[in-house]
Amino acid sequence: MTRVQQIGVVIGLAIVALLTMLRAGDPGIFKLIRGVTFDEYQRLVPRAFAPMPVRVIDIDEASLREFGQWPWPRDRLALLVDRLSEMGAAAIAFDVLFSEPDRLSPRNVVREVAGIDPSLAEKLPDNDEIFARSIAEKPVVLGFGLSNEGNYRPPVKAGFAFTGESPVSAPPHLGASTPLRPQLEANAAGLGHISLNPGNPSPVVRAVPLFLTDGTQLYPNLAVEALRVAQGASTYVLAGAPDRAGIMTTAKIGDFIVPLTAAGELWLYVTPDRAERYISVRQVLAPEGAFPEVAAAIAGSIVFVGTSAAGLQDIRVTALGENVPGVSLHAQAVEQILSGQFLSRPDWADGLEILVIAVLGCLLVVVTTFVSPAVALVCGLLITAMALVASWLAFLYAGLLFDPLAPIISGSITHFAATSFKILVIDRERREVRRAFGHYLSPSLLHRIEHNRDALRLGGDDRELTMMFVDVRNFTEMSERLAPTEVVAFLNTLLDALSRHVVANEGTLDKFIGDSIMAFWNAPVDVADHETKAVRTALAMRETLAELNAGDAFGFGPDQQVNIGIGIHTGLACVGNMGAKTRFNYSAVGDAVNVAARIESCCKEVGFDILISDSTARSVQAMAVIEAGALPLKGKSSRTQILAVVGDERVAASEEFAALEVVHRQLTEALQSHSRNSRKLISAAKLTAVQVTGALAEFYQRISGRTDHFRQAPEGGEKSAAD
């Protein structure tokens, strides 16, 4: 084993130890990943829906339309209890809080009316008393919620018996609850909490706490309390760990034994939401009585009264990703218990997953260090597949929940770290060679060569390119005043600052030609909106040069300003490797290249720094551009329409530019028609242009001397004198 391999093994094992300790701490990200994994398992194989003696009596939108907005007067709820009881409901559980007096009770309404004799109110019926009498001696379970205020805790209507060590401290803590109306609390056959995931920030309800604790007393939830009342059972039998307090394993509720998590939670194994589970309150309270099929569905069933109306805000998310009424999850919990289909995460699951991370991590470190990366990758993929298959089979055939992703993620991190070390240390010579070639080739070309063996051959392809030429104005005059080293320093500062914008806008730097830059877009790879990106590059260069001049970055003093000209043209060109078989450059040639270069050379004549051809302008119409005339270009038989780029879309949308466009259009029309108003319009354009940018002053100053460029006569035709 070489020293480098020894260092790699030590670093790899240290990473494995760190990941193992991280999993042992079980941070929130691991819990989130684990929960999402188990959700996906349920989505692949949800619990099959089967008819069960469990129904949701739904306060749905139709019921609200018929009986009015919620809350309803409790005498109507009393009628609902009477109807359900007459139909033979085994238990009636309300997923509704009754913590306040019924404000719609006649007695309470009269008390709020000024001038009414208080003794009259006492003679009127009280809806809470009516509701309390209705639920008395009936299998009615009322719900209570959790509260952050006070210290009220509801009475417990059932007894508790324990096997093993006491599990009283295992469930989530109940600090206080919402108080129920005293007469309702006293007459209810059972009381259960309605919280589905207290203290859990996840919007997905994956596990429901069947019990809460205040440290000395346990409180059942609505679902198990309804199941207990339906069976006429009086006691919950809870099994704790044989040698450790504060852990729950199972709960016996009448004839049913329910496996629990250590915190007394039931993992929900849900079915897709089904309409068969719901019966509208409107159907139960129909004046002519419920239909026979409704009565048959309620007879012998545990019914939960709750709401699916969106406005009442009791909508939860299941592991299947469905938005369902919260009351349906209480119903599904009872369905799951009745069906005997449970999900379970054994107490030793965490220990097994931690051990797997440690063992497989060590194995991956050894394999990655001593064999080829390909073999190591195959081993990692096999381990990933084995973890996924084992976890899936455990879920599918035994309902066991084992997390495959924590070992997979930890193994991937270990493999990545070990492989990265191998690349960074063992293969550093290869990286040094690549870095050396990077000084001679552009990054895009180097990438192209690395990924395409055919790239190292002579030849090219015809592509539509947007070409750009950038040149320094009066460079020859400037270089005469500078020493050679100063010229080099000046060019390095300027070209480095300007060329950055080409790369930033997905352009390809072709070459530096003395004080000039040649660049193009849409090769070697396709570039969307390449015309726009080229123009944006030119505008960015203009801003950068202004900043360099303002900061005297060239050391010429404030009176010596550096200016550039930029020409842009879009057209067909041949792009590829040009030169000899032993030495060539990736470049572009063709008429489009020549036109762009000629347009750049026109900047001095036009008196503006950014000029584009009409073919480019058609794709950047949202930007602020104005006509600069049809100029004769060397080597072209006809004149070429040129436009000046004033600014971007923000400038184009300004009122000042809109005014300039109007005046400029009038000016070009006057020039085309030899109008005598040309001089007056030039003066007006100068004044209007000042509101947009001072860079147009020279443009309009020179326009009077090049009126031919705006005439309709072709190149070589009769040349009119200036107006």
mmCIF file of C-alpha atoms in Angstrom, residues 174-496:
data_model
loop_
_atom_site.group_PDB
_atom_site.id
_atom_site.type_symbol
_atom_site.label_atom_id
_atom_site.label_comp_id
_atom_site.label_asym_id
_atom_site.label_seq_id
_atom_site.Cartn_x
_atom_site.Cartn_y
_atom_site.Cartn_z
ATOM 1 C CA LEU A 174 -50.113 17.550 26.670
ATOM 2 C CA GLY A 175 -49.617 20.895 28.390
ATOM 3 C CA ALA A 176 -53.213 22.105 28.266
ATOM 4 C CA SER A 177 -56.348 21.540 26.242
ATOM 5 C CA THR A 178 -59.387 23.483 25.148
ATOM 6 C CA PRO A 179 -62.107 23.113 27.813
ATOM 7 C CA LEU A 180 -65.406 21.539 26.758
ATOM 8 C CA ARG A 181 -68.798 22.771 27.902
ATOM 9 C CA PRO A 182 -69.279 21.143 31.322
ATOM 10 C CA GLN A 183 -72.614 19.461 30.593
ATOM 11 C CA LEU A 184 -71.298 18.091 27.286
ATOM 12 C CA GLU A 185 -68.100 16.825 28.907
ATOM 13 C CA ALA A 186 -70.068 15.086 31.653
ATOM 14 C CA ASN A 187 -72.573 13.368 29.331
ATOM 15 C CA ALA A 188 -70.139 12.166 26.649
ATOM 16 C CA ALA A 189 -69.310 8.468 26.659
ATOM 17 C CA GLY A 190 -65.733 9.246 25.623
ATOM 18 C CA LEU A 191 -63.307 12.122 25.136
ATOM 19 C CA GLY A 192 -60.414 12.091 22.679
ATOM 20 C CA HIS A 193 -57.910 14.588 21.337
ATOM 21 C CA ILE A 194 -58.297 15.532 17.674
ATOM 22 C CA SER A 195 -54.671 16.570 16.977
ATOM 23 C CA LEU A 196 -53.207 14.556 14.121
ATOM 24 C CA ASN A 197 -49.539 15.581 14.263
ATOM 25 C CA PRO A 198 -48.876 17.816 17.307
ATOM 26 C CA GLY A 199 -45.434 19.376 17.312
ATOM 27 C CA ASN A 200 -44.592 18.014 13.849
ATOM 28 C CA PRO A 201 -43.717 20.764 11.331
ATOM 29 C CA SER A 202 -44.359 18.509 8.333
ATOM 30 C CA PRO A 203 -47.628 19.187 6.479
ATOM 31 C CA VAL A 204 -47.881 15.463 5.673
ATOM 32 C CA VAL A 205 -49.645 13.343 8.291
ATOM 33 C CA ARG A 206 -47.690 10.081 8.365
ATOM 34 C CA ALA A 207 -48.196 8.904 11.955
ATOM 35 C CA VAL A 208 -50.967 9.727 14.425
ATOM 36 C CA PRO A 209 -50.323 9.807 18.207
ATOM 37 C CA LEU A 210 -52.945 7.519 19.722
ATOM 38 C CA PHE A 211 -52.171 8.902 23.167
ATOM 39 C CA LEU A 212 -50.911 12.098 24.790
ATOM 40 C CA THR A 213 -49.462 12.452 28.258
ATOM 41 C CA ASP A 214 -49.127 15.108 30.926
ATOM 42 C CA GLY A 215 -46.477 13.037 32.689
ATOM 43 C CA THR A 216 -48.849 11.141 34.963
ATOM 44 C CA GLN A 217 -52.026 10.559 32.946
ATOM 45 C CA LEU A 218 -52.574 9.336 29.372
ATOM 46 C CA TYR A 219 -55.218 10.793 27.065
ATOM 47 C CA PRO A 220 -56.529 8.817 24.047
ATOM 48 C CA ASN A 221 -57.155 10.299 20.631
ATOM 49 C CA LEU A 222 -60.557 10.507 18.977
ATOM 50 C CA ALA A 223 -60.132 7.417 16.788
ATOM 51 C CA VAL A 224 -59.190 4.908 19.491
ATOM 52 C CA GLU A 225 -61.712 6.386 21.912
ATOM 53 C CA ALA A 226 -64.445 5.870 19.309
ATOM 54 C CA LEU A 227 -63.242 2.296 18.784
ATOM 55 C CA ARG A 228 -63.278 1.677 22.542
ATOM 56 C CA VAL A 229 -66.777 3.121 22.999
ATOM 57 C CA ALA A 230 -68.095 1.146 20.019
ATOM 58 C CA GLN A 231 -66.931 -2.095 21.665
ATOM 59 C CA GLY A 232 -68.125 -1.123 25.116
ATOM 60 C CA ALA A 233 -64.578 -1.574 26.462
ATOM 61 C CA SER A 234 -63.568 0.245 29.626
ATOM 62 C CA THR A 235 -59.789 -0.090 29.662
ATOM 63 C CA TYR A 236 -56.780 0.380 27.405
ATOM 64 C CA VAL A 237 -54.045 -2.206 27.875
ATOM 65 C CA LEU A 238 -50.668 -0.739 26.904
ATOM 66 C CA ALA A 239 -47.488 -2.762 26.548
ATOM 67 C CA GLY A 240 -44.176 -1.128 27.376
ATOM 68 C CA ALA A 241 -40.603 -2.310 26.946
ATOM 69 C CA PRO A 242 -39.701 -5.079 29.421
ATOM 70 C CA ASP A 243 -36.561 -3.347 30.673
ATOM 71 C CA ARG A 244 -36.939 0.351 29.888
ATOM 72 C CA ALA A 245 -39.571 2.913 30.904
ATOM 73 C CA GLY A 246 -40.998 5.487 28.524
ATOM 74 C CA ILE A 247 -41.478 3.210 25.506
ATOM 75 C CA MET A 248 -44.698 1.887 23.998
ATOM 76 C CA THR A 249 -44.879 -1.211 21.845
ATOM 77 C CA THR A 250 -48.590 -2.104 21.480
ATOM 78 C CA ALA A 251 -52.032 -1.011 22.612
ATOM 79 C CA LYS A 252 -54.982 -3.365 23.183
ATOM 80 C CA ILE A 253 -58.310 -1.659 22.504
ATOM 81 C CA GLY A 254 -61.109 -4.089 23.202
ATOM 82 C CA ASP A 255 -60.479 -7.015 20.854
ATOM 83 C CA PHE A 256 -57.856 -5.252 18.753
ATOM 84 C CA ILE A 257 -54.091 -5.098 19.269
ATOM 85 C CA VAL A 258 -52.350 -2.178 17.588
ATOM 86 C CA PRO A 259 -48.547 -1.990 17.068
ATOM 87 C CA LEU A 260 -47.184 1.419 18.006
ATOM 88 C CA THR A 261 -44.006 3.399 17.689
ATOM 89 C CA ALA A 262 -41.972 4.014 20.830
ATOM 90 C CA ALA A 263 -43.847 7.328 21.210
ATOM 91 C CA GLY A 264 -47.278 5.692 20.994
ATOM 92 C CA GLU A 265 -47.963 6.621 17.374
ATOM 93 C CA LEU A 266 -49.754 4.642 14.698
ATOM 94 C CA TRP A 267 -48.098 4.694 11.271
ATOM 95 C CA LEU A 268 -50.933 5.497 8.889
ATOM 96 C CA TYR A 269 -51.286 3.121 5.963
ATOM 97 C CA VAL A 270 -53.833 5.050 3.936
ATOM 98 C CA THR A 271 -56.059 4.304 0.993
ATOM 99 C CA PRO A 272 -56.860 6.790 -1.764
ATOM 100 C CA ASP A 273 -59.704 9.025 -0.680
ATOM 101 C CA ARG A 274 -63.013 7.401 -1.645
ATOM 102 C CA ALA A 275 -66.510 8.846 -1.876
ATOM 103 C CA GLU A 276 -67.906 5.633 -0.310
ATOM 104 C CA ARG A 277 -66.377 6.694 3.000
ATOM 105 C CA TYR A 278 -68.520 9.860 3.224
ATOM 106 C CA ILE A 279 -72.191 10.474 3.942
ATOM 107 C CA SER A 280 -73.440 14.047 3.745
ATOM 108 C CA VAL A 281 -75.132 15.481 6.846
ATOM 109 C CA ARG A 282 -77.818 16.676 4.452
ATOM 110 C CA GLN A 283 -78.747 13.061 3.735
ATOM 111 C CA VAL A 284 -78.961 12.174 7.434
ATOM 112 C CA LEU A 285 -81.089 15.219 8.333
ATOM 113 C CA ALA A 286 -83.390 14.993 5.316
ATOM 114 C CA PRO A 287 -86.909 16.031 6.443
ATOM 115 C CA GLU A 288 -88.433 12.881 4.988
ATOM 116 C CA GLY A 289 -85.805 10.752 6.685
ATOM 117 C CA ALA A 290 -82.628 9.178 5.394
ATOM 118 C CA PHE A 291 -82.699 6.818 2.447
ATOM 119 C CA PRO A 292 -82.567 3.102 3.330
ATOM 120 C CA GLU A 293 -79.066 2.705 1.878
ATOM 121 C CA VAL A 294 -77.845 5.549 4.111
ATOM 122 C CA ALA A 295 -79.384 3.958 7.197
ATOM 123 C CA ALA A 296 -77.883 0.599 6.235
ATOM 124 C CA ALA A 297 -74.407 2.159 5.880
ATOM 125 C CA ILE A 298 -74.635 3.765 9.322
ATOM 126 C CA ALA A 299 -76.065 0.753 11.148
ATOM 127 C CA GLY A 300 -73.316 -0.854 13.242
ATOM 128 C CA SER A 301 -70.693 1.616 12.021
ATOM 129 C CA ILE A 302 -68.349 3.931 13.853
ATOM 130 C CA VAL A 303 -69.204 7.353 12.471
ATOM 131 C CA PHE A 304 -67.033 10.450 12.613
ATOM 132 C CA VAL A 305 -68.696 13.829 12.267
ATOM 133 C CA GLY A 306 -66.428 16.366 10.576
ATOM 134 C CA THR A 307 -66.113 18.631 7.597
ATOM 135 C CA SER A 308 -64.703 18.520 4.096
ATOM 136 C CA ALA A 309 -65.694 22.129 3.347
ATOM 137 C CA ALA A 310 -62.588 24.046 2.314
ATOM 138 C CA GLY A 311 -63.712 27.180 4.117
ATOM 139 C CA LEU A 312 -63.608 25.433 7.503
ATOM 140 C CA GLN A 313 -59.882 24.764 7.043
ATOM 141 C CA ASP A 314 -59.562 21.173 8.192
ATOM 142 C CA ILE A 315 -57.680 19.875 5.152
ATOM 143 C CA ARG A 316 -54.609 17.665 5.612
ATOM 144 C CA VAL A 317 -52.062 16.027 3.310
ATOM 145 C CA THR A 318 -51.693 12.248 3.292
ATOM 146 C CA ALA A 319 -48.682 10.132 2.390
ATOM 147 C CA LEU A 320 -50.289 9.692 -1.028
ATOM 148 C CA GLY A 321 -50.072 13.442 -1.599
ATOM 149 C CA GLU A 322 -53.850 13.911 -1.436
ATOM 150 C CA ASN A 323 -55.533 16.820 0.334
ATOM 151 C CA VAL A 324 -58.238 15.238 2.494
ATOM 152 C CA PRO A 325 -60.456 16.317 5.397
ATOM 153 C CA GLY A 326 -58.764 15.795 8.742
ATOM 154 C CA VAL A 327 -61.742 13.780 9.955
ATOM 155 C CA SER A 328 -61.105 11.194 7.243
ATOM 156 C CA LEU A 329 -57.697 10.403 8.779
ATOM 157 C CA HIS A 330 -59.387 9.515 12.082
ATOM 158 C CA ALA A 331 -61.686 7.254 10.086
ATOM 159 C CA GLN A 332 -58.758 5.723 8.194
ATOM 160 C CA ALA A 333 -56.947 5.016 11.478
ATOM 161 C CA VAL A 334 -59.937 2.972 12.683
ATOM 162 C CA GLU A 335 -60.241 1.265 9.276
ATOM 163 C CA GLN A 336 -56.592 0.300 9.468
ATOM 164 C CA ILE A 337 -57.019 -1.174 12.952
ATOM 165 C CA LEU A 338 -60.102 -3.118 11.900
ATOM 166 C CA SER A 339 -58.340 -4.458 8.790
ATOM 167 C CA GLY A 340 -55.207 -5.496 10.677
ATOM 168 C CA GLN A 341 -52.960 -3.929 7.999
ATOM 169 C CA PHE A 342 -50.226 -2.116 9.867
ATOM 170 C CA LEU A 343 -46.939 -0.448 9.094
ATOM 171 C CA SER A 344 -44.209 -0.837 11.649
ATOM 172 C CA ARG A 345 -40.752 0.587 12.157
ATOM 173 C CA PRO A 346 -39.026 -1.717 14.679
ATOM 174 C CA ASP A 347 -37.055 -0.276 17.571
ATOM 175 C CA TRP A 348 -33.889 -1.828 16.149
ATOM 176 C CA ALA A 349 -34.349 -0.233 12.702
ATOM 177 C CA ASP A 350 -32.221 2.799 13.597
ATOM 178 C CA GLY A 351 -29.418 0.573 14.895
ATOM 179 C CA LEU A 352 -29.504 -1.575 11.757
ATOM 180 C CA GLU A 353 -29.330 1.453 9.473
ATOM 181 C CA ILE A 354 -26.403 2.910 11.432
ATOM 182 C CA LEU A 355 -24.546 -0.419 11.228
ATOM 183 C CA VAL A 356 -25.178 -0.656 7.477
ATOM 184 C CA ILE A 357 -23.772 2.857 6.977
ATOM 185 C CA ALA A 358 -20.604 1.954 8.888
ATOM 186 C CA VAL A 359 -19.997 -1.454 7.243
ATOM 187 C CA LEU A 360 -20.826 -0.469 3.685
ATOM 188 C CA GLY A 361 -18.913 2.799 4.051
ATOM 189 C CA CYS A 362 -15.738 0.941 5.055
ATOM 190 C CA LEU A 363 -16.210 -1.481 2.167
ATOM 191 C CA LEU A 364 -16.591 1.378 -0.321
ATOM 192 C CA VAL A 365 -13.464 3.108 0.983
ATOM 193 C CA VAL A 366 -11.400 -0.033 0.424
ATOM 194 C CA VAL A 367 -12.881 -0.753 -3.008
ATOM 195 C CA THR A 368 -12.529 2.832 -4.251
ATOM 196 C CA THR A 369 -8.916 3.066 -3.065
ATOM 197 C CA PHE A 370 -7.577 -0.195 -4.459
ATOM 198 C CA VAL A 371 -9.551 -0.878 -7.651
ATOM 199 C CA SER A 372 -10.425 1.084 -10.742
ATOM 200 C CA PRO A 373 -13.136 3.782 -10.588
ATOM 201 C CA ALA A 374 -15.340 1.704 -12.919
ATOM 202 C CA VAL A 375 -15.299 -1.311 -10.584
ATOM 203 C CA ALA A 376 -15.896 0.947 -7.591
ATOM 204 C CA LEU A 377 -18.865 2.532 -9.363
ATOM 205 C CA VAL A 378 -20.351 -0.889 -10.148
ATOM 206 C CA CYS A 379 -19.957 -1.925 -6.501
ATOM 207 C CA GLY A 380 -21.655 1.276 -5.371
ATOM 208 C CA LEU A 381 -24.552 0.728 -7.768
ATOM 209 C CA LEU A 382 -24.952 -2.871 -6.556
ATOM 210 C CA ILE A 383 -25.041 -1.703 -2.941
ATOM 211 C CA THR A 384 -27.637 0.927 -3.849
ATOM 212 C CA ALA A 385 -29.788 -1.642 -5.647
ATOM 213 C CA MET A 386 -29.522 -4.121 -2.754
ATOM 214 C CA ALA A 387 -30.542 -1.482 -0.194
ATOM 215 C CA LEU A 388 -33.543 -0.406 -2.259
ATOM 216 C CA VAL A 389 -34.701 -3.953 -2.972
ATOM 217 C CA ALA A 390 -34.330 -5.087 0.654
ATOM 218 C CA SER A 391 -36.231 -2.058 1.964
ATOM 219 C CA TRP A 392 -38.975 -2.461 -0.646
ATOM 220 C CA LEU A 393 -39.481 -6.171 0.010
ATOM 221 C CA ALA A 394 -39.659 -5.552 3.765
ATOM 222 C CA PHE A 395 -42.409 -2.996 3.165
ATOM 223 C CA LEU A 396 -44.282 -5.055 0.588
ATOM 224 C CA TYR A 397 -44.412 -8.372 2.466
ATOM 225 C CA ALA A 398 -44.091 -7.440 6.143
ATOM 226 C CA GLY A 399 -45.158 -3.801 6.396
ATOM 227 C CA LEU A 400 -41.736 -2.959 7.862
ATOM 228 C CA LEU A 401 -40.289 0.492 7.300
ATOM 229 C CA PHE A 402 -36.531 0.546 6.731
ATOM 230 C CA ASP A 403 -34.857 3.616 5.327
ATOM 231 C CA PRO A 404 -32.757 2.781 2.253
ATOM 232 C CA LEU A 405 -31.770 6.334 1.421
ATOM 233 C CA ALA A 406 -29.694 7.154 4.516
ATOM 234 C CA PRO A 407 -27.235 4.297 3.761
ATOM 235 C CA ILE A 408 -27.350 5.118 0.044
ATOM 236 C CA ILE A 409 -26.692 8.827 0.572
ATOM 237 C CA SER A 410 -23.945 8.121 3.091
ATOM 238 C CA GLY A 411 -22.401 5.544 0.739
ATOM 239 C CA SER A 412 -22.601 7.990 -2.159
ATOM 240 C CA ILE A 413 -20.876 10.689 -0.114
ATOM 241 C CA THR A 414 -18.179 8.222 0.906
ATOM 242 C CA HIS A 415 -17.695 7.026 -2.667
ATOM 243 C CA PHE A 416 -17.637 10.587 -3.967
ATOM 244 C CA ALA A 417 -15.121 11.685 -1.332
ATOM 245 C CA ALA A 418 -12.814 8.704 -1.937
ATOM 246 C CA THR A 419 -13.023 9.118 -5.709
ATOM 247 C CA SER A 420 -12.418 12.853 -5.435
ATOM 248 C CA PHE A 421 -9.331 12.229 -3.337
ATOM 249 C CA LYS A 422 -8.078 9.789 -5.936
ATOM 250 C CA ILE A 423 -8.609 12.318 -8.713
ATOM 251 C CA LEU A 424 -7.134 15.227 -6.764
ATOM 252 C CA VAL A 425 -4.029 13.382 -5.560
ATOM 253 C CA ILE A 426 -3.294 10.296 -7.643
ATOM 254 C CA ASP A 427 -4.332 11.835 -10.983
ATOM 255 C CA ARG A 428 -2.925 15.315 -10.359
ATOM 256 C CA GLU A 429 -0.446 14.929 -13.255
ATOM 257 C CA ARG A 430 -3.349 14.566 -15.691
ATOM 258 C CA ARG A 431 -4.984 17.666 -14.298
ATOM 259 C CA GLU A 432 -1.722 19.593 -14.592
ATOM 260 C CA VAL A 433 -1.502 18.693 -18.273
ATOM 261 C CA ARG A 434 -5.079 19.841 -18.838
ATOM 262 C CA ARG A 435 -4.377 23.074 -16.983
ATOM 263 C CA ALA A 436 -1.335 23.690 -19.172
ATOM 264 C CA PHE A 437 -3.364 23.267 -22.361
ATOM 265 C CA GLY A 438 -5.978 25.583 -20.904
ATOM 266 C CA HIS A 439 -3.558 28.487 -21.375
ATOM 267 C CA TYR A 440 -3.531 27.918 -25.124
ATOM 268 C CA LEU A 441 -7.137 26.946 -25.832
ATOM 269 C CA SER A 442 -10.385 28.660 -24.907
ATOM 270 C CA PRO A 443 -12.453 26.799 -22.275
ATOM 271 C CA SER A 444 -15.284 26.103 -24.741
ATOM 272 C CA LEU A 445 -12.901 24.714 -27.340
ATOM 273 C CA LEU A 446 -11.041 22.612 -24.787
ATOM 274 C CA HIS A 447 -14.366 21.186 -23.593
ATOM 275 C CA ARG A 448 -15.332 20.456 -27.204
ATOM 276 C CA ILE A 449 -12.059 18.637 -27.861
ATOM 277 C CA GLU A 450 -12.383 16.580 -24.672
ATOM 278 C CA HIS A 451 -15.871 15.385 -25.524
ATOM 279 C CA ASN A 452 -15.594 15.012 -29.300
ATOM 280 C CA ARG A 453 -12.694 13.163 -30.896
ATOM 281 C CA ASP A 454 -13.734 14.436 -34.323
ATOM 282 C CA ALA A 455 -13.062 17.977 -33.110
ATOM 283 C CA LEU A 456 -9.342 17.536 -33.836
ATOM 284 C CA ARG A 457 -9.693 17.614 -37.608
ATOM 285 C CA LEU A 458 -9.650 20.314 -40.198
ATOM 286 C CA GLY A 459 -12.918 21.584 -41.637
ATOM 287 C CA GLY A 460 -15.963 23.537 -40.617
ATOM 288 C CA ASP A 461 -19.737 23.833 -40.692
ATOM 289 C CA ASP A 462 -22.004 26.540 -42.071
ATOM 290 C CA ARG A 463 -23.912 28.160 -39.215
ATOM 291 C CA GLU A 464 -25.763 31.372 -38.609
ATOM 292 C CA LEU A 465 -23.470 33.423 -36.380
ATOM 293 C CA THR A 466 -23.632 36.826 -34.794
ATOM 294 C CA MET A 467 -20.186 38.327 -35.291
ATOM 295 C CA MET A 468 -18.661 41.150 -33.257
ATOM 296 C CA PHE A 469 -15.567 43.264 -33.874
ATOM 297 C CA VAL A 470 -14.247 45.685 -31.246
ATOM 298 C CA ASP A 471 -11.507 48.177 -32.015
ATOM 299 C CA VAL A 472 -9.796 50.989 -30.079
ATOM 300 C CA ARG A 473 -10.181 54.416 -31.691
ATOM 301 C CA ASN A 474 -6.945 56.291 -32.491
ATOM 302 C CA PHE A 475 -4.788 53.440 -31.157
ATOM 303 C CA THR A 476 -1.879 54.205 -33.498
ATOM 304 C CA GLU A 477 -1.706 57.782 -32.228
ATOM 305 C CA MET A 478 -1.888 56.585 -28.616
ATOM 306 C CA SER A 479 0.806 53.948 -29.043
ATOM 307 C CA GLU A 480 3.217 56.522 -30.463
ATOM 308 C CA ARG A 481 3.142 58.377 -27.147
ATOM 309 C CA LEU A 482 3.626 55.236 -25.002
ATOM 310 C CA ALA A 483 6.507 52.917 -24.352
ATOM 311 C CA PRO A 484 6.029 49.334 -25.582
ATOM 312 C CA THR A 485 5.551 48.035 -22.028
ATOM 313 C CA GLU A 486 2.939 50.713 -21.408
ATOM 314 C CA VAL A 487 1.116 49.724 -24.591
ATOM 315 C CA VAL A 488 1.028 46.103 -23.449
ATOM 316 C CA ALA A 489 -0.218 47.097 -19.991
ATOM 317 C CA PHE A 490 -2.913 49.283 -21.533
ATOM 318 C CA LEU A 491 -4.110 46.529 -23.890
ATOM 319 C CA ASN A 492 -4.104 43.893 -21.146
ATOM 320 C CA THR A 493 -6.213 46.094 -18.886
ATOM 321 C CA LEU A 494 -8.688 47.028 -21.614
ATOM 322 C CA LEU A 495 -9.025 43.696 -23.425
ATOM 323 C CA ASP A 496 -9.319 41.725 -20.180
#
